Short mmCIF file of C-alpha atoms and ligand atoms in Angstrom, two decimals:
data_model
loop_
_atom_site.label_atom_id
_atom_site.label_comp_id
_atom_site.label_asym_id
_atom_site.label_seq_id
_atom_site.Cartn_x
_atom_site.Cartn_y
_atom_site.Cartn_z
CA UNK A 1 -7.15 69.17 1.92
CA UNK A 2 -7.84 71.67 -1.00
CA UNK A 3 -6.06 70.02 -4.03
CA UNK A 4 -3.36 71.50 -5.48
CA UNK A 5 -3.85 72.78 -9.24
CA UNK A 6 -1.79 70.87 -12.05
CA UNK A 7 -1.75 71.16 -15.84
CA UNK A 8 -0.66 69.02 -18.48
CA UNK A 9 1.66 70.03 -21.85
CA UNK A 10 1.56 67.19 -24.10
CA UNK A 11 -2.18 66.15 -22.80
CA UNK A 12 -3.19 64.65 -26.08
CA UNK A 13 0.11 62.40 -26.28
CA UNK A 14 0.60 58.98 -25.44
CA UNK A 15 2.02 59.93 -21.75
CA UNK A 16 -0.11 63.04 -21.34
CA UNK A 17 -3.54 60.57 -21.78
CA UNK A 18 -2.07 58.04 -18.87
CA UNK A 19 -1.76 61.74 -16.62
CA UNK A 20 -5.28 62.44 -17.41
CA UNK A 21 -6.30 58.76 -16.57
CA UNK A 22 -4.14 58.58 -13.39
CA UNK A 23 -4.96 61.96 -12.11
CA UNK A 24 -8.97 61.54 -12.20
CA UNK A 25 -9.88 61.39 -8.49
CA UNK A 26 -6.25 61.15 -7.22
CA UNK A 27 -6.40 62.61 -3.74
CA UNK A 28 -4.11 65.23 -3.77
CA UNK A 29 -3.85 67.26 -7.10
CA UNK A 30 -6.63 68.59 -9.75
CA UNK A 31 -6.38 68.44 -13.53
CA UNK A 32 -6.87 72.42 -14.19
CA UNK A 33 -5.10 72.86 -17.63
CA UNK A 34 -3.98 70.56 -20.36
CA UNK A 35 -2.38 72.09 -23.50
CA UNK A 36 -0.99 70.85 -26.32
CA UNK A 37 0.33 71.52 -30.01
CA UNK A 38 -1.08 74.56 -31.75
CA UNK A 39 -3.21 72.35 -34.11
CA UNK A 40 -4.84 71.02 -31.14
CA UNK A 41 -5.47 74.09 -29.08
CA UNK A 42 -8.53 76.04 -28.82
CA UNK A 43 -11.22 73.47 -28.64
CA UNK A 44 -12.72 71.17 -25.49
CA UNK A 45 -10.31 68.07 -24.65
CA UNK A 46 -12.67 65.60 -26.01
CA UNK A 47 -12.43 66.54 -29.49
CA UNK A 48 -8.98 67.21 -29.65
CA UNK A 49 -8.32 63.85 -28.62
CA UNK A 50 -11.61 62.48 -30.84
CA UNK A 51 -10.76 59.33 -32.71
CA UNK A 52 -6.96 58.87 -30.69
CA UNK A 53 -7.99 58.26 -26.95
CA UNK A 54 -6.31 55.28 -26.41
CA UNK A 55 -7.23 54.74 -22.71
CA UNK A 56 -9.51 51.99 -21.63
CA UNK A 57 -11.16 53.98 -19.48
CA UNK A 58 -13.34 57.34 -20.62
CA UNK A 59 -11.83 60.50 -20.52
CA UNK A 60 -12.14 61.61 -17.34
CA UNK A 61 -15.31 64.09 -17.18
CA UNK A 62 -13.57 66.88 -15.43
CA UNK A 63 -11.20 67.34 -18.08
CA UNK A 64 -13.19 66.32 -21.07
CA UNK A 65 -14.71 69.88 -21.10
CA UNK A 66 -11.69 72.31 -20.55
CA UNK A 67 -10.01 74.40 -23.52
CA UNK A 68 -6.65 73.03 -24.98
CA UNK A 69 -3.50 75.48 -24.78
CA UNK A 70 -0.97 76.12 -26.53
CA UNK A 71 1.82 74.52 -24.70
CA UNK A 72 4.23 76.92 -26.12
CA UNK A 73 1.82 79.40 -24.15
CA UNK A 74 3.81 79.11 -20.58
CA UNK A 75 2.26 82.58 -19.58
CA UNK A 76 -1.59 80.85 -19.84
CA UNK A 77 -0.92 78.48 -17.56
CA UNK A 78 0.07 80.89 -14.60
CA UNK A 79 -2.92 81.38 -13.29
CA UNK A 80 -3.92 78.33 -13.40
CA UNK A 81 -2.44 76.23 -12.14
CA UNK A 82 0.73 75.79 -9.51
CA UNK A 83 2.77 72.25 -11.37
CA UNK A 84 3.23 71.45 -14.55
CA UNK A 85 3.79 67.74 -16.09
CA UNK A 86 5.81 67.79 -19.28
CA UNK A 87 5.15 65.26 -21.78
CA UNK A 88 5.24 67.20 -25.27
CA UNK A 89 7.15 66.02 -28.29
CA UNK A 90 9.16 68.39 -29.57
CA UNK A 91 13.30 69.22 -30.47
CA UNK A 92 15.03 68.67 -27.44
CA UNK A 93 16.23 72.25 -27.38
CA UNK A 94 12.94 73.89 -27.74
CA UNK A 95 12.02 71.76 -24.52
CA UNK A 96 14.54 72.84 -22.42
CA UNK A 97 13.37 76.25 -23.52
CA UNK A 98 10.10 75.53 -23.19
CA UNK A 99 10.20 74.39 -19.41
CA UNK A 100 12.47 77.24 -18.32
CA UNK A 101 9.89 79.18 -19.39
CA UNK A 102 7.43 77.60 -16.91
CA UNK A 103 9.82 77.50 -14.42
CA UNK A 104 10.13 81.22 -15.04
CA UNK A 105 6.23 81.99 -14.56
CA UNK A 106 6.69 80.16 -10.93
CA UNK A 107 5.84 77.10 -11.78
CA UNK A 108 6.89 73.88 -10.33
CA UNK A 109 7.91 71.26 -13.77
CA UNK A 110 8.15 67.73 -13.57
CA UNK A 111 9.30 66.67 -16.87
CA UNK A 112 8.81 63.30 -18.96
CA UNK A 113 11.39 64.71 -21.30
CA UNK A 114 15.30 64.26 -21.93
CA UNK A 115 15.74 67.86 -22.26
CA UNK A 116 16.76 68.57 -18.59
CA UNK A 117 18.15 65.20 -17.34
CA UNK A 118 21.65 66.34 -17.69
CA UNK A 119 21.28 69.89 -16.69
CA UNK A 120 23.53 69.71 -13.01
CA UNK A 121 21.31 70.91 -10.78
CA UNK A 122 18.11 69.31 -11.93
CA UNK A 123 17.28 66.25 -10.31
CA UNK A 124 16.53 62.81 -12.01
CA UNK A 125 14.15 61.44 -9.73
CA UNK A 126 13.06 57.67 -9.10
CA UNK A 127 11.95 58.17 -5.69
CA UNK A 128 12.99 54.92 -4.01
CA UNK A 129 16.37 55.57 -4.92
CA UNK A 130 17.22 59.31 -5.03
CA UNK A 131 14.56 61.45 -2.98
CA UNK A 132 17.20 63.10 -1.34
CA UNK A 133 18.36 64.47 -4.80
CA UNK A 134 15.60 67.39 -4.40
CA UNK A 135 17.73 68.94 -1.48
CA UNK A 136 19.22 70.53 -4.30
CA UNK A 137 15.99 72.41 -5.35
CA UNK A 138 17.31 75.52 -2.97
CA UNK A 139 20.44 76.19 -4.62
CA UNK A 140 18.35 75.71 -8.38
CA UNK A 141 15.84 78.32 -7.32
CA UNK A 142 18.34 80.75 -6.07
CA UNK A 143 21.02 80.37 -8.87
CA UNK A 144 18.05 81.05 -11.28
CA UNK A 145 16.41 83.69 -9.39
CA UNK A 146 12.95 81.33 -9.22
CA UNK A 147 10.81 81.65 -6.02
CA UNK A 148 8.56 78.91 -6.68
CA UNK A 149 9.62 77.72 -9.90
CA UNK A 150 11.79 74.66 -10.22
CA UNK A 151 12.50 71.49 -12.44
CA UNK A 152 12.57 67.67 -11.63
CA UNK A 153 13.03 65.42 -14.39
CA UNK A 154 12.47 61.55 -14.39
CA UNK A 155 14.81 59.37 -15.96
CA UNK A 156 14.59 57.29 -18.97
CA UNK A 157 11.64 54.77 -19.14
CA UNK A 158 13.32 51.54 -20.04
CA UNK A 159 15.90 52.35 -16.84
CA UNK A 160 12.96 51.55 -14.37
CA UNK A 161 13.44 47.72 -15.49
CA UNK A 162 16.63 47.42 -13.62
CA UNK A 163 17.64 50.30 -11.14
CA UNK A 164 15.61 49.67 -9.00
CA UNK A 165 16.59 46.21 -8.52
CA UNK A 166 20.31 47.00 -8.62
CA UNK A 167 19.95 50.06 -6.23
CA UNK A 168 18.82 47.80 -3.50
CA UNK A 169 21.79 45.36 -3.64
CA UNK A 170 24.01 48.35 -3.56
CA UNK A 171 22.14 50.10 -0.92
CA UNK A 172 22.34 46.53 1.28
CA UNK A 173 26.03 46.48 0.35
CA UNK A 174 26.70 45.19 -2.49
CA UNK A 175 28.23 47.63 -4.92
CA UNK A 176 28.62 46.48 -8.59
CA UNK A 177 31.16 47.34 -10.82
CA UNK A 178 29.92 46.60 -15.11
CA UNK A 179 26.56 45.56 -15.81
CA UNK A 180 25.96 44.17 -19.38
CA UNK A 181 21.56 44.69 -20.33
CA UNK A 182 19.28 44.41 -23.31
CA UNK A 183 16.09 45.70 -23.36
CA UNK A 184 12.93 44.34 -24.85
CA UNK A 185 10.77 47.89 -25.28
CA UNK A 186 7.07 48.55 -25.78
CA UNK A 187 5.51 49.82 -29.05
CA UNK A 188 3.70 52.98 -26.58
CA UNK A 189 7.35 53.79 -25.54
CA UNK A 190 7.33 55.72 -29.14
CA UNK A 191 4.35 57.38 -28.89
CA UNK A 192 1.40 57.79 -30.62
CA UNK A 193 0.74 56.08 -33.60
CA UNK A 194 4.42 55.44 -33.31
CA UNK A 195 6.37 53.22 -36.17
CA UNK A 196 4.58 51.56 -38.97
CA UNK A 197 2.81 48.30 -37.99
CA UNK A 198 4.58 46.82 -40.96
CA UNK A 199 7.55 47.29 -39.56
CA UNK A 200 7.11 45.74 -36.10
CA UNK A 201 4.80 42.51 -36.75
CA UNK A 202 6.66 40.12 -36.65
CA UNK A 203 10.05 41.49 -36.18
CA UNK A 204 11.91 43.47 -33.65
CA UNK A 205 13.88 46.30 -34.24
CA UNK A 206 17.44 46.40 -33.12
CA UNK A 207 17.80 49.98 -32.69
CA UNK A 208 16.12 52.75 -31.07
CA UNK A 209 17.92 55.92 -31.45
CA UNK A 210 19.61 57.53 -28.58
CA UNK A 211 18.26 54.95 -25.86
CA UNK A 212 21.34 52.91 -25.44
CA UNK A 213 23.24 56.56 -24.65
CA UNK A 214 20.73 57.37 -22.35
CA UNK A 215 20.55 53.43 -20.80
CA UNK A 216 24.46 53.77 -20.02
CA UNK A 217 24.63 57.46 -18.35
CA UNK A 218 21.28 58.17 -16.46
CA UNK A 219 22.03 55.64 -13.83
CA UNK A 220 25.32 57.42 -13.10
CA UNK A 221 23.39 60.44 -12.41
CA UNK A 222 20.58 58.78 -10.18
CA UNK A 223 23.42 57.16 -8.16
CA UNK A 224 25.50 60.57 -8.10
CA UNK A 225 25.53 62.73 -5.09
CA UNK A 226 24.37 66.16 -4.39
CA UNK A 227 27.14 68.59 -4.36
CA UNK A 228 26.18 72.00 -4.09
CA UNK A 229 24.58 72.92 -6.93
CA UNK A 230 25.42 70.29 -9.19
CA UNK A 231 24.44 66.72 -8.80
CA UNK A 232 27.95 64.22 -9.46
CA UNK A 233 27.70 61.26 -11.41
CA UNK A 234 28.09 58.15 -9.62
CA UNK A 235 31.67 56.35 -11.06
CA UNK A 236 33.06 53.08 -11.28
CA UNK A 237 30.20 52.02 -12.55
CA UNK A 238 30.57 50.71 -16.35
CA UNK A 239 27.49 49.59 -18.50
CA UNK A 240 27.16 48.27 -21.88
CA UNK A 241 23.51 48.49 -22.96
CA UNK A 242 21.24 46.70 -26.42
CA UNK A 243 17.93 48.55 -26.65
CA UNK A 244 15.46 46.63 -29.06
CA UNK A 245 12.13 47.43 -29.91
CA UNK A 246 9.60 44.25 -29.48
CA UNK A 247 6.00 43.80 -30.76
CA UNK A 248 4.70 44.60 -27.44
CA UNK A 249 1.95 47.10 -26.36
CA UNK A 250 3.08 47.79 -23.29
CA UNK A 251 5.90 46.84 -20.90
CA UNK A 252 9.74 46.99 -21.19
CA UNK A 253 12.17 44.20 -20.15
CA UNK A 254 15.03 44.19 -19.31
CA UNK A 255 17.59 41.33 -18.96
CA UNK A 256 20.69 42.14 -17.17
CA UNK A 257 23.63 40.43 -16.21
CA UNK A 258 25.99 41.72 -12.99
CA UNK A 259 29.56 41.88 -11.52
CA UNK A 260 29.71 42.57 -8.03
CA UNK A 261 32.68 45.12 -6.89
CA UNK A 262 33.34 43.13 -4.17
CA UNK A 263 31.38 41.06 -1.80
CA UNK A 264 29.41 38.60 -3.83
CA UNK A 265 26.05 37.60 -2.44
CA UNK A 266 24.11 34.41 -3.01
CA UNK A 267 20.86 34.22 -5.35
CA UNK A 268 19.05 33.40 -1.74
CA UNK A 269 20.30 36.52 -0.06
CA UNK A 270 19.38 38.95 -3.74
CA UNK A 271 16.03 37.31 -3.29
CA UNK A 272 15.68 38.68 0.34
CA UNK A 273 17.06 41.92 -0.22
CA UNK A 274 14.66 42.46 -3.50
CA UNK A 275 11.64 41.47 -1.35
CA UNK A 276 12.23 43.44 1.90
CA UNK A 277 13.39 46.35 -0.36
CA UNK A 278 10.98 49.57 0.13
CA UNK A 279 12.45 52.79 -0.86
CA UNK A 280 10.28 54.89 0.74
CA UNK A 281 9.48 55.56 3.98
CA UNK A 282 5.64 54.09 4.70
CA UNK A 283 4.89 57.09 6.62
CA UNK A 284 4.90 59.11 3.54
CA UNK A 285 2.22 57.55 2.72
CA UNK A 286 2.56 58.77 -1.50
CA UNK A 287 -1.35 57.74 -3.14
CA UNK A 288 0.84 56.41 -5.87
CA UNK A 289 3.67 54.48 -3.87
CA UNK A 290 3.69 51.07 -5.16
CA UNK A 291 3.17 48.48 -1.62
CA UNK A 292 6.65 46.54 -2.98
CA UNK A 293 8.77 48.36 -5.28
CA UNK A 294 9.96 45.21 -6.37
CA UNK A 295 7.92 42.09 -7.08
CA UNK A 296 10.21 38.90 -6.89
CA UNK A 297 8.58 36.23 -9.28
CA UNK A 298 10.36 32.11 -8.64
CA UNK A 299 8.06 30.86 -11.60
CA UNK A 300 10.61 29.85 -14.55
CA UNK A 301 8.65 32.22 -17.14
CA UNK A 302 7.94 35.10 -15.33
CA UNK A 303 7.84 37.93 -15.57
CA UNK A 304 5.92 38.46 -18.45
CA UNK A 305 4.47 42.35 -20.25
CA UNK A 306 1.07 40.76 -19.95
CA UNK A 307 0.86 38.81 -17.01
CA UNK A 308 3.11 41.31 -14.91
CA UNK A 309 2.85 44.85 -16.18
CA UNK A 310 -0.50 45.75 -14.20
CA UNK A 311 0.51 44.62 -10.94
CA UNK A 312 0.42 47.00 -7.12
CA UNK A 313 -0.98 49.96 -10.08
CA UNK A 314 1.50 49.74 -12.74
CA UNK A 315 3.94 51.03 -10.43
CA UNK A 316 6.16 48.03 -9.70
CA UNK A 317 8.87 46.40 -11.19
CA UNK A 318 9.02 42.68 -11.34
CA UNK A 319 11.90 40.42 -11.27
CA UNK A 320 12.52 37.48 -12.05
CA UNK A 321 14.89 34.36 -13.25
CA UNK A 322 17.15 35.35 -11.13
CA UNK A 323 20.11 32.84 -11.16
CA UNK A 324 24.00 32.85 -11.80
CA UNK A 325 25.62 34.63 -14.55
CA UNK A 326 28.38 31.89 -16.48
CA UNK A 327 30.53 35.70 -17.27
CA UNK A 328 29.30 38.03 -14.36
CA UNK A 329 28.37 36.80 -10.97
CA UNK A 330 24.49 37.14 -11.59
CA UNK A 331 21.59 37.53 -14.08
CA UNK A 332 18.02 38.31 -13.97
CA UNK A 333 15.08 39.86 -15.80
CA UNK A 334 13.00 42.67 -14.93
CA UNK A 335 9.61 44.35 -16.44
CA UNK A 336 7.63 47.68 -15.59
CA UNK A 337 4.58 49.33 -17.28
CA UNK A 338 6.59 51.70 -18.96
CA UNK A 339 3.57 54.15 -19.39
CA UNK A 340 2.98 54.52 -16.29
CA UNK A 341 5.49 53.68 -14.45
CA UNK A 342 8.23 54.40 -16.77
CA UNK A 343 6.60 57.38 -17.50
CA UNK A 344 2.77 58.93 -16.30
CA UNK A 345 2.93 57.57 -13.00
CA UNK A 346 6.54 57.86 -11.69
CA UNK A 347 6.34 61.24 -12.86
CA UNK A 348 2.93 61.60 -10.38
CA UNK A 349 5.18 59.60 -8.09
CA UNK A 350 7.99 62.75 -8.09
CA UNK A 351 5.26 65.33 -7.75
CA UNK A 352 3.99 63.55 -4.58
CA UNK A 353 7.36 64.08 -2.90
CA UNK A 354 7.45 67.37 -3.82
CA UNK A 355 4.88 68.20 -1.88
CA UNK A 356 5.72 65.76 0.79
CA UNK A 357 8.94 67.70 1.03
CA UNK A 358 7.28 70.88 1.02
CA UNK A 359 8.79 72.20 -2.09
CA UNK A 360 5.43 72.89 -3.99
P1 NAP B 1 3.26 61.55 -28.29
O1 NAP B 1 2.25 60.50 -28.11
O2 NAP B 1 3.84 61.77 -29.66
O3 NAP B 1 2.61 62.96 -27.78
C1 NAP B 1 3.29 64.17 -27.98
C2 NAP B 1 2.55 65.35 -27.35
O4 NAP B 1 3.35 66.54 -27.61
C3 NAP B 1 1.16 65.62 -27.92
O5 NAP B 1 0.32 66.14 -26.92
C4 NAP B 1 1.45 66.70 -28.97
O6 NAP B 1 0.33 67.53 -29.24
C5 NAP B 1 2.51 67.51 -28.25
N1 NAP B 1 3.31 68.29 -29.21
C6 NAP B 1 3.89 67.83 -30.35
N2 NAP B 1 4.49 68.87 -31.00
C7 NAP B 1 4.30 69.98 -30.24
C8 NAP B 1 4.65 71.35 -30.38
N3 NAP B 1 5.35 71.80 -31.42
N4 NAP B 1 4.26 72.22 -29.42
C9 NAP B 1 3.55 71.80 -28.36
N5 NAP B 1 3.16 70.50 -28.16
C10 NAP B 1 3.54 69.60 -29.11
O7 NAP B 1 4.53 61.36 -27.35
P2 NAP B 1 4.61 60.54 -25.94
O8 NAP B 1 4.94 59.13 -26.15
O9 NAP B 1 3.43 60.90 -25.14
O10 NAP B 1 5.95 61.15 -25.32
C11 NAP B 1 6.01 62.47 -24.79
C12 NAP B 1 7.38 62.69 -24.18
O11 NAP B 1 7.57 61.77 -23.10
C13 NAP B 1 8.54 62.41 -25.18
O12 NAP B 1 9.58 63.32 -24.92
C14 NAP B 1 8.96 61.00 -24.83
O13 NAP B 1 10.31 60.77 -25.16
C15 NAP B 1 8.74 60.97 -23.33
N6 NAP B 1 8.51 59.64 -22.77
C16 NAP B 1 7.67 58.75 -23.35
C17 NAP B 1 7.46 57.51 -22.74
C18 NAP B 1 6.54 56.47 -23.31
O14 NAP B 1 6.56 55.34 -22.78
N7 NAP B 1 5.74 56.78 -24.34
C19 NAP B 1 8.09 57.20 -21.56
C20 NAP B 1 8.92 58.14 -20.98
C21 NAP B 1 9.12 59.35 -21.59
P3 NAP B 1 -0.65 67.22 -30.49
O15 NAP B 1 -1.50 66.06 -30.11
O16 NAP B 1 -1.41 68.48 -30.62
O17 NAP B 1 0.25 66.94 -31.67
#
């Protein structure tokens, strides 16, 4: 199969190093163009990432040698190459600008960024939950005159701790009806260098702006329904959310407590529907698919960022302390690599159903 050609905007960023890592060899798409800011374009990859490559691995050799863009540039990228990731930093405006703009040039843009996730017909993808949310991809392309152009966004990063989780008890029948979290979130979740060291050693900060917002309303989306061109929010649902930054490198937590809707079932029966739970169908066969989407851990101190966040390729989410809630009915903890699968990787994931679904 002749791989399909993919750039990069936001290449030298935290997220955009974990595509470059994650995209070396992968079997299906190529690493053609990475851009950037301005003051990093015009010179190889290596040395625009000299002195902040903050992979364990070396930069891939394939990519250490190409020219940074300008990632405001979405007319260099047309030629070469057909999908873009989005992972640049910039005013949330000038993104949703920004990747209209590639759409425009006929590209296909799977986005990292908040810009898009509430534009109604752009899908928020976590593809175990919502793959059918790209059936709405037609009806973007034709409202917006795009051929091949289109836009798929992922959802927050610290949301992969628990959707996942609660999307299978409501897919095996068990709707919820308030959920009450607090997440524990990685230093990389703010990028690169991020906040002060002073200010995170030995402390955690109880605030991280606009991620409680976007904790409470992107679920509703993922679990809304494709009507038209518009996706619905999901309702009935009510969620009050604590997001807290933690001296961690990499890794959110969540801990969430649960009310059931209705039928209530027992901690042996959420155990059993966590562990047979697999989102996507096998013969899909998606390089970055995760074997379990959800890891179930019975140890009293699991899961842990350290122990836990590398497991099945940083794509999984792990569980665990699951037991009953003294307020709700039930209460557990969950943890992904919010890097990569929070961010790099479930991103990859998206673009792998795309072109499963033949929409690339
Ligand atoms: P980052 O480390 O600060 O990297 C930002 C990237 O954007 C760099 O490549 C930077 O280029 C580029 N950039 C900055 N200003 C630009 C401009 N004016 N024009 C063009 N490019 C510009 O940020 P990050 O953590 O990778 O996050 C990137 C995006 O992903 C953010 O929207 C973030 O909210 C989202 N996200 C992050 C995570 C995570 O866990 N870190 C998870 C999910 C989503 P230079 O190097 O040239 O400055």
């Amino acid at each position: 199969m002749q791989k399909i050609p993919v750039g990069v905007i936001g290449a030298t960023g935290m997220v955009g190093q974990n595509y470059i890592r994650l995209l070396d060899a992968h079997p299906w798409f190529e690493v053609t163009c990475v851009a950037a800011s301005p003051g990093s374009a015009n010179q190889p990859y290596r040395d625009a990432v000299a002195g902040r490559w903050l992979m364990a691995s070396p930069i891939p050799e394939g990519v250490s040698h190409l020219i940074v863009g300008d990632a405001n540039r979405a007319d260099q990228a047309r030629n070469q190459c057909r999908l873009i990731f989005s992972a640049v930093n910039m005013k949330k405006d000038a993104v949703a600008a920004l990747e209209m703009e590639y759409a425009n040039q006929g590209l296909a843009v799977v986005s990292n960024n908040s810009a898009h996730r509430h534009t109604p017909d752009v899908p928020m993808v976590i593809p175990e939950i919502n793959p059918h949310h790209l059936e709405i991809i037609p009806a973007q392309r034709k409202s917006r005159g795009w051929d091949k152009g289109l836009i798929a966004v992922k959802s927050n990063c610290s949301v992969q701790s628990y959707m996942a989780p609660i999307y299978a008890l409501i897919k095996a029948g068990f709707p919820v009806n308030r959920i009450i979290l607090t997440t524990l979130q990685a230093l990389s979740g703010a990028g690169y260098p991020g906040p002060a060291a002073i200010d995170l050693v030995d402390n955690i900060v109880p605030y991280i702006g606009g991620e409680e917002e976007k904790s409470e309303i992107e679920p509703l989306k993922i679990l809304g329904r494709v009507d038209g061109n518009a996706i619905v929010n999901a309702s009935g649902i009510d969620i009050s959310a604590h997001c807290t930054r933690v001296p961690v490198t990499d890794g959110h937590t969540a801990c969430v407590s649960l009310e059931f809707k209705e039928a209530k079932p027992d901690l042996d029966e959420i155990g059993t529907i966590w562990r047979r739970f697999s989102g996507l169908p096998q013969e899909l066969a998606l390089p970055s698919a995760p074997k379990r989407p959800i890891i179930v851990k019975t140890e009293p101190d699991r899961p842990q960022p350290r122990k836990d966040r590398d497991l099945d390729k940083s794509m999984t989410v792990t569980v665990g302390r699951l037991r009953k809630c003294n307020v709700f009915d039930v209460r557990f903890i969950g943890l992904h690599h919010n890097t990569v699968r929070g961010a790099a990787g479930g991103a990859i994931l998206t673009a792998e159903l795309l072109q499963a679904g033949n929409y690339l």
